[in-house]
Coordinates of C-alpha atoms and ligand atoms in Angstrom, one line a residue:
M19 CA 0.0 0.0 0.0
H20 CA 1.3 3.5 -0.8
V21 CA -0.1 6.9 -0.1
E22 CA 1.0 10.0 -2.1
L23 CA 2.4 13.0 -0.2
T24 CA 3.1 14.8 -3.4
D25 CA 3.7 13.7 -7.0
G26 CA 6.6 11.2 -6.8
I27 CA 6.8 11.1 -3.0
N28 CA 4.9 8.3 -1.3
W29 CA 4.4 6.9 2.2
V30 CA 5.3 3.2 2.0
G31 CA 5.4 2.3 5.7
A32 CA 3.5 -0.1 7.9
I33 CA 0.7 0.2 10.4
D34 CA 1.2 -1.8 13.6
W35 CA -2.3 -2.0 15.0
N36 CA -1.5 -4.4 17.8
V37 CA 1.7 -3.0 19.4
R38 CA 0.9 -2.1 23.0
D39 CA 4.3 -2.0 24.6
F40 CA 7.1 0.1 23.1
H41 CA 10.1 -0.4 25.4
G42 CA 7.9 0.2 28.4
Y43 CA 5.7 2.9 26.8
E44 CA 2.0 1.7 26.6
T45 CA 1.1 2.4 23.0
R46 CA -2.7 2.1 23.6
R47 CA -3.5 3.2 20.0
G48 CA -0.8 1.1 18.3
S49 CA 1.8 2.8 16.0
T50 CA 3.1 3.1 12.5
Y51 CA 6.6 2.8 11.1
N52 CA 6.7 5.3 8.3
A53 CA 9.0 4.9 5.3
Y54 CA 8.8 7.2 2.3
L55 CA 9.8 6.6 -1.3
V56 CA 11.3 9.7 -3.0
Q57 CA 11.4 9.4 -6.8
G58 CA 13.5 11.7 -9.0
E59 CA 15.6 10.4 -11.8
K60 CA 17.0 8.3 -9.0
T61 CA 15.0 6.7 -6.2
A62 CA 15.6 6.9 -2.5
L63 CA 13.8 5.1 0.3
V64 CA 13.7 7.2 3.4
D65 CA 13.9 4.9 6.4
T66 CA 12.6 1.3 6.7
V67 CA 10.3 -0.4 9.2
K68 CA 10.3 -3.0 11.9
R69 CA 11.6 -6.3 10.7
N70 CA 8.2 -8.2 10.9
F71 CA 6.8 -5.6 8.4
A72 CA 9.7 -5.9 5.9
N73 CA 7.5 -7.7 3.3
T74 CA 4.8 -5.0 3.6
L75 CA 7.4 -2.3 2.9
L76 CA 8.9 -4.2 0.0
A77 CA 5.5 -4.9 -1.6
S78 CA 4.6 -1.2 -1.4
V79 CA 8.0 -0.1 -3.0
D80 CA 7.5 -2.8 -5.7
E81 CA 4.0 -1.3 -6.5
L82 CA 5.7 2.0 -7.3
T83 CA 8.9 1.0 -8.9
G84 CA 10.8 -2.3 -9.3
L85 CA 12.9 -3.2 -6.3
D86 CA 15.9 -3.0 -8.6
A87 CA 15.2 0.7 -9.1
V88 CA 15.9 1.7 -5.5
D89 CA 19.2 3.5 -5.6
Y90 CA 19.5 4.7 -2.1
V91 CA 18.2 3.8 1.4
I92 CA 18.4 6.8 3.7
V93 CA 18.9 5.7 7.4
N94 CA 17.9 8.7 9.5
H95 CA 18.2 6.7 12.7
G96 CA 19.4 3.2 13.5
E97 CA 16.9 2.2 16.2
P98 CA 15.4 -1.2 15.2
D99 CA 11.8 0.2 14.7
H100 CA 13.2 2.0 11.7
S101 CA 16.2 -0.2 10.7
S102 CA 15.4 -3.8 11.5
A103 CA 13.9 -4.4 8.0
L104 CA 17.1 -3.0 6.4
P105 CA 18.8 -6.4 6.0
A106 CA 15.8 -7.6 4.0
V107 CA 15.6 -4.4 2.0
M108 CA 19.3 -4.5 1.1
E109 CA 18.9 -8.1 0.0
A110 CA 15.8 -7.3 -2.1
C111 CA 17.3 -4.1 -3.6
P112 CA 20.7 -5.1 -4.9
Q113 CA 21.4 -1.6 -6.5
A114 CA 20.8 0.3 -3.3
T115 CA 23.4 2.2 -1.3
V116 CA 22.8 3.0 2.3
V117 CA 23.2 6.8 2.9
T118 CA 23.7 7.8 6.5
N119 CA 25.9 9.5 9.1
E120 CA 29.0 7.9 10.8
K121 CA 27.2 7.4 14.1
A122 CA 24.4 5.5 12.4
V123 CA 26.9 3.3 10.6
A124 CA 28.2 2.3 14.0
T125 CA 24.6 1.5 15.1
L126 CA 24.0 -0.6 12.0
E127 CA 27.3 -2.4 12.6
G128 CA 26.2 -3.1 16.1
Y129 CA 22.8 -4.6 15.1
Y130 CA 23.4 -6.2 11.7
D131 CA 26.2 -7.4 9.4
P132 CA 26.5 -4.7 6.8
T133 CA 29.8 -6.1 5.3
D134 CA 28.3 -6.5 1.9
W135 CA 26.3 -3.3 1.8
Q136 CA 27.4 -0.2 -0.1
I137 CA 27.4 2.6 2.4
E138 CA 27.8 6.3 1.7
V139 CA 28.6 8.3 4.8
I140 CA 27.3 11.9 4.9
N141 CA 27.7 14.9 7.2
S142 CA 25.3 17.5 8.3
G143 CA 24.5 19.9 5.4
D144 CA 25.4 17.4 2.7
S145 CA 22.9 16.9 -0.1
L146 CA 22.1 13.9 -2.3
D147 CA 21.0 14.8 -5.9
L148 CA 18.3 12.5 -7.1
G149 CA 17.8 14.3 -10.5
G150 CA 15.0 16.8 -10.3
R151 CA 14.8 16.3 -6.5
S152 CA 17.3 16.2 -3.7
L153 CA 17.7 15.4 -0.1
T154 CA 19.7 17.5 2.4
F155 CA 20.7 15.9 5.7
V156 CA 20.8 17.6 9.1
Q157 CA 22.2 15.7 12.0
T158 CA 20.0 16.0 15.1
P159 CA 21.9 14.1 17.8
M160 CA 19.8 12.8 20.7
V161 CA 16.5 13.3 18.8
H162 CA 16.3 10.5 19.7
W163 CA 19.7 8.8 19.7
P164 CA 23.2 10.1 19.0
D165 CA 22.9 8.8 15.4
S166 CA 19.6 10.7 14.6
M167 CA 19.3 13.0 11.6
V168 CA 16.5 14.4 9.4
S169 CA 16.3 14.6 5.7
Y170 CA 14.8 17.6 3.8
C171 CA 13.6 17.8 0.3
P172 CA 13.9 21.5 -0.7
E173 CA 12.1 21.1 -4.0
E174 CA 8.9 19.9 -2.2
K175 CA 9.6 21.5 1.1
I176 CA 9.1 18.2 2.9
L177 CA 11.0 17.5 6.2
F178 CA 11.4 13.8 6.9
S179 CA 11.8 14.3 10.6
N180 CA 12.2 10.7 11.8
D181 CA 11.3 10.4 15.6
A182 CA 10.7 14.2 16.0
F183 CA 7.0 15.2 15.7
G184 CA 5.9 11.5 15.7
Q185 CA 3.0 9.9 17.5
H186 CA 2.4 6.3 18.4
L187 CA -0.9 6.2 16.6
A188 CA -2.2 3.4 14.3
S189 CA -4.8 4.7 11.9
S190 CA -6.1 4.1 8.4
H191 CA -5.5 7.9 7.8
R192 CA -2.1 9.2 6.9
F193 CA -2.5 12.9 7.4
D194 CA -3.2 15.2 10.3
D195 CA -6.2 16.9 8.7
Q196 CA -8.0 13.5 8.3
M197 CA -8.2 12.9 12.0
D198 CA -9.5 14.5 15.2
L199 CA -6.7 16.9 16.0
S200 CA -7.2 16.5 19.7
V201 CA -6.4 12.8 19.4
V202 CA -3.3 13.5 17.2
M203 CA -2.1 16.1 19.7
E204 CA -2.8 13.9 22.7
E205 CA -0.7 11.1 21.1
A206 CA 2.0 13.6 20.0
K207 CA 2.2 14.8 23.6
T208 CA 2.3 11.3 25.0
Y209 CA 5.1 10.4 22.5
Y210 CA 7.1 13.5 23.4
A211 CA 6.8 12.9 27.1
N212 CA 7.7 9.2 27.0
I213 CA 10.3 9.1 24.2
V214 CA 12.2 12.4 24.1
M215 CA 11.3 14.5 27.2
L216 CA 14.9 13.8 28.4
Y217 CA 16.3 15.5 25.3
G218 CA 14.6 19.0 25.5
R219 CA 17.9 20.9 24.9
P220 CA 19.0 18.9 21.8
I221 CA 15.5 19.2 20.4
A222 CA 15.5 22.9 20.9
K223 CA 18.9 23.1 19.2
A224 CA 17.6 20.9 16.3
M225 CA 14.5 23.2 15.9
E226 CA 16.8 26.2 15.8
A227 CA 18.9 24.5 13.1
L228 CA 15.8 23.7 11.1
G229 CA 14.3 27.2 11.7
D230 CA 15.3 28.6 8.4
L231 CA 13.8 25.8 6.3
E232 CA 10.6 26.4 4.4
I233 CA 8.4 23.5 5.4
E234 CA 5.1 22.5 3.9
I235 CA 5.0 18.9 5.1
I236 CA 6.5 17.2 8.1
A237 CA 6.7 13.5 7.5
P238 CA 7.7 11.8 10.8
A239 CA 8.6 8.2 11.2
H240 CA 5.6 7.4 13.4
G241 CA 1.9 8.4 13.2
V242 CA 0.3 10.8 10.8
V243 CA 2.0 13.3 8.4
W244 CA 1.7 17.0 9.3
R245 CA 0.5 19.1 6.4
E246 CA -2.4 21.2 7.9
H247 CA -1.4 21.8 11.5
I248 CA 2.3 22.4 11.3
P249 CA 2.2 25.6 13.4
T250 CA 0.2 23.7 16.1
I251 CA 2.8 21.0 16.5
L252 CA 5.7 23.4 16.3
D253 CA 4.2 25.7 19.0
A254 CA 3.5 22.6 21.2
Y255 CA 7.1 21.5 20.8
T256 CA 8.3 25.0 21.8
N257 CA 6.5 24.6 25.1
W258 CA 7.3 20.9 25.6
V259 CA 11.1 21.3 25.1
A260 CA 11.1 23.5 28.2
C261 CA 8.5 21.4 30.0
R262 CA 6.8 24.7 30.4
P263 CA 4.5 24.7 33.4
T264 CA 0.8 25.3 33.1
A265 CA -1.5 26.0 36.1
K266 CA -1.6 22.3 37.0
V267 CA -1.0 20.4 40.2
L268 CA -0.5 16.7 40.4
V269 CA -0.8 14.5 43.4
I270 CA 1.0 11.2 42.6
Y271 CA 1.0 8.5 45.3
E272 CA 0.7 5.0 46.5
S273 CA -1.0 4.0 49.7
M274 CA -1.1 1.0 52.0
W275 CA -3.8 1.4 54.7
Q276 CA -5.5 4.5 53.2
S277 CA -3.5 7.0 55.4
T278 CA -1.4 8.3 52.6
D279 CA -4.5 8.1 50.4
C280 CA -6.3 10.4 52.9
M281 CA -3.3 12.8 52.8
A282 CA -3.4 12.8 49.0
H283 CA -7.1 13.7 49.0
E284 CA -6.6 16.5 51.6
I285 CA -3.7 17.9 49.4
V286 CA -6.1 17.9 46.4
K287 CA -8.7 19.7 48.5
G288 CA -6.3 22.4 49.5
A289 CA -5.1 22.9 45.9
T290 CA -8.5 23.0 44.3
R291 CA -9.5 26.4 43.0
D292 CA -10.7 28.2 39.9
G293 CA -7.9 28.4 37.3
V294 CA -5.9 25.5 38.6
E295 CA -6.2 22.0 37.3
V296 CA -5.6 19.4 40.0
K297 CA -5.2 15.7 39.4
L298 CA -5.0 12.8 41.8
L299 CA -3.1 9.9 40.3
N300 CA -2.7 6.7 42.3
V301 CA 0.2 4.8 40.7
T302 CA -1.6 1.5 41.1
R303 CA -4.4 2.8 38.9
T304 CA -2.5 5.0 36.5
G305 CA 0.2 3.7 34.2
R306 CA 3.7 5.2 33.8
T307 CA 3.0 6.4 30.3
V308 CA 0.1 8.6 31.5
L309 CA 2.0 9.8 34.5
A310 CA 4.9 11.0 32.3
T311 CA 2.5 12.8 30.0
E312 CA 0.7 14.5 32.9
V313 CA 4.1 15.6 34.4
L314 CA 5.3 17.2 31.1
D315 CA 3.2 20.4 31.6
A316 CA 2.5 20.3 35.3
A317 CA 3.9 23.0 37.5
A318 CA 3.9 21.5 41.0
I319 CA 3.8 17.9 42.1
A320 CA 3.2 16.2 45.4
F321 CA 4.7 12.7 45.5
G322 CA 3.5 10.4 48.2
S323 CA 4.2 7.0 49.7
P324 CA 4.0 5.5 53.2
T325 CA 6.9 3.6 54.6
L326 CA 7.2 -0.1 53.6
N327 CA 10.2 -2.1 54.7
M328 CA 12.0 1.1 55.6
T329 CA 11.6 2.6 52.1
L330 CA 8.9 3.7 49.7
M331 CA 6.2 1.5 48.1
P332 CA 7.3 -0.5 45.1
E333 CA 4.9 0.9 42.4
M334 CA 5.8 4.4 43.5
A335 CA 9.5 3.5 43.3
G336 CA 8.9 2.2 39.7
A337 CA 7.0 5.4 38.7
L338 CA 9.7 7.6 40.2
T339 CA 12.5 5.7 38.5
Y340 CA 10.8 6.0 35.2
L341 CA 10.2 9.7 35.7
K342 CA 13.8 10.3 36.8
G343 CA 15.0 8.7 33.6
L344 CA 12.9 11.1 31.6
S345 CA 14.2 14.1 33.6
P346 CA 11.3 16.5 33.5
K347 CA 12.5 20.1 33.7
N348 CA 11.1 23.1 35.5
K349 CA 9.0 21.4 38.1
A350 CA 8.5 22.1 41.8
A351 CA 7.7 19.2 44.2
M352 CA 7.2 18.0 47.7
A353 CA 7.1 14.6 49.3
F354 CA 4.4 13.3 51.7
G355 CA 3.3 10.1 53.3
S356 CA 2.3 8.3 56.4
Y357 CA 4.3 6.0 58.6
G358 CA 4.2 3.8 61.7
W359 CA 7.5 4.2 63.4
A360 CA 9.9 5.8 60.9
P361 CA 9.1 8.2 58.0
S362 CA 11.5 6.4 55.6
G363 CA 9.0 6.3 52.7
P364 CA 8.6 10.1 52.4
R365 CA 12.3 10.6 52.9
A366 CA 13.1 8.2 50.1
I367 CA 10.7 10.2 47.9
Q368 CA 12.5 13.4 48.8
Q369 CA 15.7 11.9 47.6
Y370 CA 14.1 11.2 44.2
I371 CA 12.9 14.8 44.0
E372 CA 16.4 16.0 44.7
E373 CA 17.9 13.7 42.1
M374 CA 15.3 15.0 39.5
D375 CA 16.5 18.5 40.3
M376 CA 13.0 19.7 41.0
K377 CA 12.5 22.8 43.1
I378 CA 11.7 21.6 46.6
L379 CA 8.7 23.4 48.0
R380 CA 8.9 22.1 51.6
E381 CA 10.3 19.3 53.7
P382 CA 8.5 16.0 53.6
L383 CA 5.0 16.2 55.0
T384 CA 4.4 13.2 57.2
A385 CA 1.6 11.8 59.4
Q386 CA 2.0 9.0 62.0
W387 CA -0.6 6.1 61.7
R388 CA -3.9 7.7 60.8
P389 CA -3.7 11.5 59.8
D390 CA -5.5 13.5 62.6
E391 CA -7.2 16.8 61.9
Q392 CA -3.9 18.7 62.5
A393 CA -2.2 16.5 59.9
R394 CA -5.1 16.9 57.4
E395 CA -5.0 20.7 57.8
A396 CA -1.3 20.6 57.1
C397 CA -2.1 18.7 53.9
R398 CA -4.6 21.2 52.8
Q399 CA -2.1 24.0 53.4
A400 CA 0.5 22.2 51.4
G401 CA -2.1 21.8 48.6
A402 CA -2.8 25.6 48.7
M403 CA 1.0 26.2 48.5
L404 CA 1.2 23.9 45.4
A405 CA -1.6 25.8 43.7
D406 CA 0.0 29.2 44.6
Y407 CA 3.2 28.0 43.0
A408 CA 1.4 26.6 39.9
E409 CA -0.5 29.9 39.3
E410 CA 2.7 31.9 39.6
A411 CA 4.7 29.5 37.4
A412 CA 2.0 29.5 34.7
A413 CA 1.9 33.3 34.7
N414 CA 5.6 33.3 34.0
A415 CA 5.7 30.2 31.7
E416 CA 7.7 31.9 29.0
S417 CA 10.6 32.5 31.4
F418 CA 11.2 28.7 31.6
H419 CA 13.8 27.3 29.2
P420 CA 15.0 23.8 28.4
Ligands
FEO515 FE1 11.3 5.5 16.4 FE2 14.1 6.2 18.2 O1 13.0 5.2 17.1

């Protein structure tokens, strides 16, 4: 199956309706692995797909041009969701030369045996003349791996952005204007938070490097192609790269005998007011993928756990470890939790908050056994403090940088 982006440039990727786990990210709407065939006098395949979809890709390329007619395979990124069909493609397309950067060559050598492949190594700024069309390459390290780059077709003003601007979203539609934009943006945000939130600075740098390009189509490696709502996704990325705070407070917690749960609800009570969005997220009910997405644009977060075995509860530890890896910027936080004889759970949370380099709004808020009225009032006050901070941070959102 192929879908035309413009005359001579077609989507030839694969739709993965069933994938639900993408290295720990819950892909509830599936995904796509987008590859594109660019035809000038010569033909280039931009990226490949996951190995189990190699035949789908090859059949689509074959529909458009014989497999012998593929002159180049552009590897924008060596992660296997884009490259694991490459051995099958190189076998089926004997005339093809792999075109990629030095770091991606190392990735390909790590995963496959490219001894018999013709490989042309390019640098940032190099162009490949296809006869009537060309592709210019810009390296975008850490968007998403050190080997990542994008390809730009100046004649058609199409940016093949690989992981950037992607969404894990399986659909029969290929373009942003064919779907409910709120669904596309929700999945773009979830993808950003869970795949590249850690790399805000490199992404901001890449966006700067691409700033002068005239772009009419952004063709990412996952999800739908942007042709109608490019300013919307670029504006969203401008906010996401800095994890810019909105007036949003999160209470993320795990409980054992409902005491920490009681504290969490009291914090929510204290934070609730007009103009501030407050969300209570029990980690045993809310998956990590959603948590990371909620954190992306939150201003202030209360993380809670009681003490279990002299440390925090295990689901909370998992959630915090996942968030720490994604390194959300520009957040303020506090720890809370109940205890019987030692407040080690809240203290362990405080350590995570410090390691995530979040602004610490107060010392851990603790309650022994069942929170009494004094403890509950302290929780409500802490909630009000979180809301105050969120309002102020949101009012100054533009002062936050990656
Ligand atoms: Fe879609 Fe970093 O691979």
